[in-house]
Amino acid sequence: MRKCLIVANWKLNNNTNTIKKFFHELKKNDHIIINTACHIAIAPSLMYLYLIKKYTINYPNIDLAAQNVDIHLSGAFTGDISAAMLKDIGVRYVIIGHSERKKYHKENNKNIAKKFEILKKTGLTPILCIGENQQEKKNGQTESICATQLETIFKLLGPQAFENAIIAYEPIWAIGTGITDTPENIQATHNFIRNYIAHYNTSIANQTIIQYGGSVNHTNINNLLIQPDIDGVLVGTASLTASTFTKIIKHAQKIKYSSLKINNI
Ligand code: PGA
């Protein structure tokens, strides 16, 4: 069974005060957070990774995630952070290929594939974001765009690339807009992605976690997670406060693990 992975992508938000508040609030919901079978990760600004590490010490199911990584492991690259450094401080997942990094930092598929490669070599888990923009959606190019983004990775790393990696399908037009596609359409794209990997390797395709991201909140999570190929979610805005994030986890627990008897949820 693929695990349900819920990742909070805090982007360029939060600070020591709001993070303190977040964990104070989260503590009130410990019965949900500690007992859930869902796996959780928080991707703060790099500045606050240590702080999150400190706050999550008593939450074995909350992992550290990073929002970016450099393609080099060390050297004269001012301002960059390497996979080795992230691993050193206990990071498990690294988000790469996010559309905001493509837009504001001109990242492209080739450069993202290199990041994917360095993460795999270092033993970190890439969360590879893929997805189409609004025009591409209108043109009916969703599948071909996702295929191209996946193919760059396959070309560089071969069929084993997605073993223990995670894909986040994030339609760019759905990010931060409050607009989402129908759960059925999203499921169809997730199924396309899984089948695409299956052309290379069926067992890897069956174990690959495919998350959905783009305006996920506690009101739409149920209809998303009942879809068979939506294994988890990458959450931006709704992950910024503990109350909304906890609601998402509570719903995910119910949908994905309802057969498990967990007290007080
Ligand atoms: P959003 O962001 O939940 O605010 O749409 C998601 C993301 O960009 O990962």
Short mmCIF file of C-alpha atoms and ligand atoms in Angstrom, two decimals:
data_model
loop_
_atom_site.label_atom_id
_atom_site.label_comp_id
_atom_site.label_asym_id
_atom_site.label_seq_id
_atom_site.Cartn_x
_atom_site.Cartn_y
_atom_site.Cartn_z
CA MET A 1 0.00 0.00 0.00
CA ARG A 2 1.35 3.43 -0.92
CA LYS A 3 1.61 5.76 2.06
CA CYS A 4 -0.43 8.94 2.21
CA LEU A 5 2.06 11.80 2.26
CA ILE A 6 1.00 15.31 3.19
CA VAL A 7 3.59 18.01 2.66
CA ALA A 8 3.33 21.61 3.85
CA ASN A 9 5.06 23.97 1.44
CA TRP A 10 5.43 27.20 3.38
CA LYS A 11 7.19 29.02 0.53
CA LEU A 12 8.46 32.48 1.61
CA ASN A 13 6.17 32.63 4.66
CA ASN A 14 6.35 32.34 8.45
CA ASN A 15 8.95 33.49 10.97
CA THR A 16 10.06 32.54 14.49
CA ASN A 17 6.88 33.98 16.03
CA THR A 18 4.38 32.43 13.64
CA ILE A 19 6.23 29.11 13.77
CA LYS A 20 6.04 29.14 17.56
CA LYS A 21 2.29 29.82 17.29
CA PHE A 22 1.91 27.05 14.68
CA PHE A 23 3.41 24.42 16.98
CA HIS A 24 1.53 25.72 20.01
CA GLU A 25 -1.70 25.22 18.03
CA LEU A 26 -0.55 21.87 16.64
CA LYS A 27 0.04 20.62 20.17
CA LYS A 28 -3.66 21.04 20.93
CA ASN A 29 -4.27 18.52 18.16
CA ASP A 30 -1.62 16.03 19.18
CA HIS A 31 -4.21 13.25 19.36
CA ILE A 32 -4.72 13.68 15.59
CA ILE A 33 -1.14 14.36 14.56
CA ILE A 34 0.61 11.70 16.61
CA ASN A 35 -1.97 8.98 15.93
CA THR A 36 -2.38 9.45 12.22
CA ALA A 37 -1.03 6.84 9.82
CA CYS A 38 -0.40 9.64 7.29
CA HIS A 39 3.19 10.73 6.77
CA ILE A 40 3.70 14.45 7.14
CA ALA A 41 6.51 16.77 6.09
CA ILE A 42 7.05 20.48 6.55
CA ALA A 43 9.05 22.50 4.03
CA PRO A 44 9.83 25.86 5.64
CA SER A 45 12.17 28.50 4.33
CA LEU A 46 15.72 27.10 4.68
CA MET A 47 16.30 29.64 7.45
CA TYR A 48 13.93 27.77 9.73
CA LEU A 49 14.78 24.12 9.07
CA TYR A 50 16.63 23.84 12.39
CA LEU A 51 13.76 25.41 14.25
CA ILE A 52 11.25 22.99 12.69
CA LYS A 53 13.61 20.16 13.57
CA LYS A 54 13.50 21.29 17.19
CA TYR A 55 9.71 21.63 17.26
CA THR A 56 9.07 18.26 15.60
CA ILE A 57 11.39 16.21 17.79
CA ASN A 58 8.40 14.54 19.49
CA TYR A 59 6.52 13.93 16.24
CA PRO A 60 8.08 10.83 14.65
CA ASN A 61 5.72 11.03 11.66
CA ILE A 62 6.67 14.62 10.73
CA ASP A 63 9.73 14.87 8.50
CA LEU A 64 11.78 17.83 7.36
CA ALA A 65 11.53 18.94 3.74
CA ALA A 66 13.37 21.60 1.77
CA GLN A 67 12.02 23.82 -0.99
CA ASN A 68 15.12 23.79 -3.16
CA VAL A 69 18.61 22.37 -3.63
CA ASP A 70 21.64 23.21 -5.75
CA ILE A 71 23.03 20.83 -8.38
CA HIS A 72 26.49 20.88 -6.74
CA LEU A 73 27.48 19.16 -3.51
CA SER A 74 30.10 21.72 -2.42
CA GLY A 75 32.38 24.41 -3.78
CA ALA A 76 32.37 28.06 -4.78
CA PHE A 77 28.63 28.57 -5.31
CA THR A 78 27.68 31.58 -3.20
CA GLY A 79 24.15 31.52 -1.84
CA ASP A 80 23.42 27.90 -2.67
CA ILE A 81 22.50 24.95 -0.46
CA SER A 82 23.66 21.44 -1.26
CA ALA A 83 21.93 18.08 -0.92
CA ALA A 84 24.78 17.01 1.38
CA MET A 85 24.03 19.94 3.73
CA LEU A 86 20.31 19.20 3.72
CA LYS A 87 21.00 15.56 4.51
CA ASP A 88 23.43 16.59 7.22
CA ILE A 89 20.74 18.46 9.15
CA GLY A 90 18.15 15.71 8.77
CA VAL A 91 16.08 16.71 5.74
CA ARG A 92 14.28 13.80 4.06
CA TYR A 93 12.35 15.31 1.14
CA VAL A 94 13.26 18.08 -1.31
CA ILE A 95 10.74 19.84 -3.55
CA ILE A 96 12.13 20.42 -7.04
CA GLY A 97 10.63 21.71 -10.27
CA HIS A 98 8.09 23.95 -8.55
CA SER A 99 6.49 26.32 -11.06
CA GLU A 100 7.43 29.34 -8.92
CA ARG A 101 11.11 28.44 -9.25
CA LYS A 102 10.65 28.00 -12.99
CA LYS A 103 8.94 31.39 -13.22
CA TYR A 104 11.18 33.46 -10.94
CA HIS A 105 14.50 31.61 -11.25
CA LYS A 106 14.30 30.39 -14.82
CA GLU A 107 14.73 26.73 -13.86
CA ASN A 108 14.20 24.35 -16.76
CA ASN A 109 13.56 20.62 -17.15
CA LYS A 110 17.26 19.84 -17.72
CA ASN A 111 18.40 21.67 -14.60
CA ILE A 112 15.58 20.06 -12.60
CA ALA A 113 16.68 16.61 -13.81
CA LYS A 114 20.18 17.38 -12.48
CA LYS A 115 18.70 18.31 -9.11
CA PHE A 116 16.75 15.05 -9.16
CA GLU A 117 19.98 13.17 -9.87
CA ILE A 118 21.98 14.80 -7.05
CA LEU A 119 19.17 14.13 -4.57
CA LYS A 120 19.03 10.45 -5.51
CA LYS A 121 22.82 10.17 -5.25
CA THR A 122 22.74 11.77 -1.80
CA GLY A 123 19.94 9.56 -0.54
CA LEU A 124 17.30 12.29 -0.30
CA THR A 125 13.79 11.90 -1.72
CA PRO A 126 12.89 14.26 -4.56
CA ILE A 127 9.34 15.58 -4.76
CA LEU A 128 9.20 16.38 -8.44
CA CYS A 129 6.54 18.95 -9.34
CA ILE A 130 5.06 18.71 -12.80
CA GLY A 131 2.02 20.27 -14.42
CA GLU A 132 0.63 22.45 -17.15
CA ASN A 133 -0.17 26.16 -17.30
CA GLN A 134 -3.58 27.61 -18.13
CA GLN A 135 -2.98 27.94 -21.86
CA GLU A 136 -1.66 24.40 -22.09
CA LYS A 137 -4.73 23.19 -20.20
CA LYS A 138 -6.98 25.04 -22.69
CA ASN A 139 -5.05 23.47 -25.58
CA GLY A 140 -5.57 19.99 -24.14
CA GLN A 141 -1.82 19.55 -23.60
CA THR A 142 -1.89 18.45 -19.95
CA GLU A 143 -0.70 14.92 -20.67
CA SER A 144 1.96 15.87 -23.20
CA ILE A 145 3.39 18.51 -20.83
CA CYS A 146 3.55 16.03 -17.95
CA ALA A 147 5.10 13.42 -20.25
CA THR A 148 7.84 15.85 -21.39
CA GLN A 149 8.66 16.79 -17.79
CA LEU A 150 8.90 13.11 -16.80
CA GLU A 151 10.81 12.13 -19.90
CA THR A 152 13.71 14.50 -19.13
CA ILE A 153 14.27 12.55 -15.92
CA PHE A 154 14.00 9.15 -17.61
CA LYS A 155 16.47 10.24 -20.30
CA LEU A 156 19.07 11.35 -17.78
CA LEU A 157 18.62 8.65 -15.15
CA GLY A 158 17.03 5.66 -16.83
CA PRO A 159 14.03 3.53 -15.87
CA GLN A 160 14.96 3.22 -12.17
CA ALA A 161 14.71 6.99 -11.71
CA PHE A 162 11.40 6.99 -9.90
CA GLU A 163 12.20 4.25 -7.44
CA ASN A 164 11.50 5.87 -4.05
CA ALA A 165 10.83 9.25 -5.61
CA ILE A 166 7.65 11.29 -5.34
CA ILE A 167 5.76 13.16 -8.01
CA ALA A 168 3.54 16.14 -7.26
CA TYR A 169 1.08 16.95 -10.03
CA GLU A 170 0.52 20.68 -9.68
CA PRO A 171 -1.44 22.41 -12.45
CA ILE A 172 0.13 25.88 -12.44
CA TRP A 173 -3.23 27.61 -12.85
CA ALA A 174 -4.50 25.95 -9.66
CA ILE A 175 -1.64 27.11 -7.42
CA GLY A 176 -2.70 29.79 -4.96
CA THR A 177 -5.83 30.64 -6.96
CA GLY A 178 -8.51 28.79 -5.00
CA ILE A 179 -9.44 27.05 -8.25
CA THR A 180 -9.07 23.31 -8.72
CA ASP A 181 -9.98 20.95 -11.52
CA THR A 182 -12.58 18.27 -10.85
CA PRO A 183 -11.28 15.35 -8.77
CA GLU A 184 -12.09 13.09 -11.74
CA ASN A 185 -9.93 15.12 -14.13
CA ILE A 186 -7.10 15.19 -11.59
CA GLN A 187 -7.42 11.43 -11.12
CA ALA A 188 -7.22 10.98 -14.91
CA THR A 189 -3.93 12.90 -15.01
CA HIS A 190 -2.53 10.97 -12.05
CA ASN A 191 -3.48 7.75 -13.79
CA PHE A 192 -1.76 8.96 -16.96
CA ILE A 193 1.41 9.71 -14.95
CA ARG A 194 1.36 6.28 -13.31
CA ASN A 195 0.84 4.57 -16.66
CA TYR A 196 3.66 6.60 -18.16
CA ILE A 197 6.04 5.27 -15.51
CA ALA A 198 4.58 1.78 -15.97
CA HIS A 199 5.76 1.79 -19.61
CA TYR A 200 9.24 1.71 -18.10
CA ASN A 201 8.64 -0.34 -14.95
CA THR A 202 5.29 -1.53 -13.57
CA SER A 203 6.41 -2.23 -10.03
CA ILE A 204 8.02 1.20 -9.68
CA ALA A 205 4.84 2.78 -11.10
CA ASN A 206 2.73 0.93 -8.53
CA GLN A 207 4.82 2.13 -5.60
CA THR A 208 5.35 5.75 -6.74
CA ILE A 209 3.56 8.26 -4.53
CA ILE A 210 1.77 10.80 -6.72
CA GLN A 211 0.63 13.83 -4.76
CA TYR A 212 -1.73 16.53 -5.94
CA GLY A 213 -1.02 20.21 -5.29
CA GLY A 214 -2.89 23.41 -6.12
CA SER A 215 -5.43 25.08 -3.78
CA VAL A 216 -5.86 22.02 -1.59
CA ASN A 217 -7.82 22.75 1.58
CA HIS A 218 -9.93 20.94 4.16
CA THR A 219 -13.08 21.26 2.05
CA ASN A 220 -11.76 19.65 -1.14
CA ILE A 221 -9.33 17.11 0.35
CA ASN A 222 -11.90 14.30 0.75
CA ASN A 223 -12.95 14.27 -2.89
CA LEU A 224 -9.32 14.34 -3.96
CA LEU A 225 -8.05 11.57 -1.73
CA ILE A 226 -10.86 9.12 -2.53
CA GLN A 227 -9.36 8.93 -6.03
CA PRO A 228 -7.26 5.78 -6.37
CA ASP A 229 -4.17 7.45 -7.86
CA ILE A 230 -4.08 10.52 -5.61
CA ASP A 231 -1.81 9.34 -2.80
CA GLY A 232 -1.28 12.57 -0.91
CA VAL A 233 -1.15 16.32 -1.21
CA LEU A 234 1.33 19.18 -1.43
CA VAL A 235 -0.28 22.09 0.39
CA GLY A 236 0.72 25.75 0.26
CA THR A 237 -1.71 28.35 1.63
CA ALA A 238 -3.77 25.96 3.76
CA SER A 239 -0.65 24.64 5.49
CA LEU A 240 0.32 28.00 6.98
CA THR A 241 -1.86 27.69 10.06
CA ALA A 242 -1.98 24.64 12.29
CA SER A 243 -5.78 24.63 12.43
CA THR A 244 -6.29 24.30 8.66
CA PHE A 245 -3.34 21.94 8.26
CA THR A 246 -4.63 19.69 11.05
CA LYS A 247 -8.07 19.53 9.41
CA ILE A 248 -6.41 18.33 6.19
CA ILE A 249 -4.57 15.60 8.10
CA LYS A 250 -7.72 14.57 9.93
CA HIS A 251 -9.65 14.19 6.66
CA ALA A 252 -6.75 12.36 4.98
CA GLN A 253 -6.61 9.90 7.86
CA LYS A 254 -10.33 9.18 7.50
CA ILE A 255 -10.22 8.69 3.73
CA LYS A 256 -6.99 6.72 3.39
CA TYR A 257 -6.95 4.72 6.61
CA SER A 258 -10.59 4.46 7.67
CA SER A 259 -10.19 0.74 8.24
CA LEU A 260 -7.52 1.39 10.89
CA LYS A 261 -8.89 1.97 14.35
CA ILE A 262 -7.15 5.02 15.79
CA ASN A 263 -8.45 6.49 19.02
CA ASN A 264 -9.95 9.96 19.12
CA ILE A 265 -9.85 10.74 15.41
P1 PGA B 1 -1.38 26.34 -2.80
O1 PGA B 1 0.14 26.03 -3.17
O2 PGA B 1 -1.86 25.23 -1.90
O3 PGA B 1 -1.35 27.67 -2.09
O4 PGA B 1 -2.15 26.38 -4.07
C1 PGA B 1 0.53 24.73 -3.51
C2 PGA B 1 1.97 24.68 -3.97
O5 PGA B 1 2.40 25.61 -4.65
O6 PGA B 1 2.69 23.72 -3.67
#
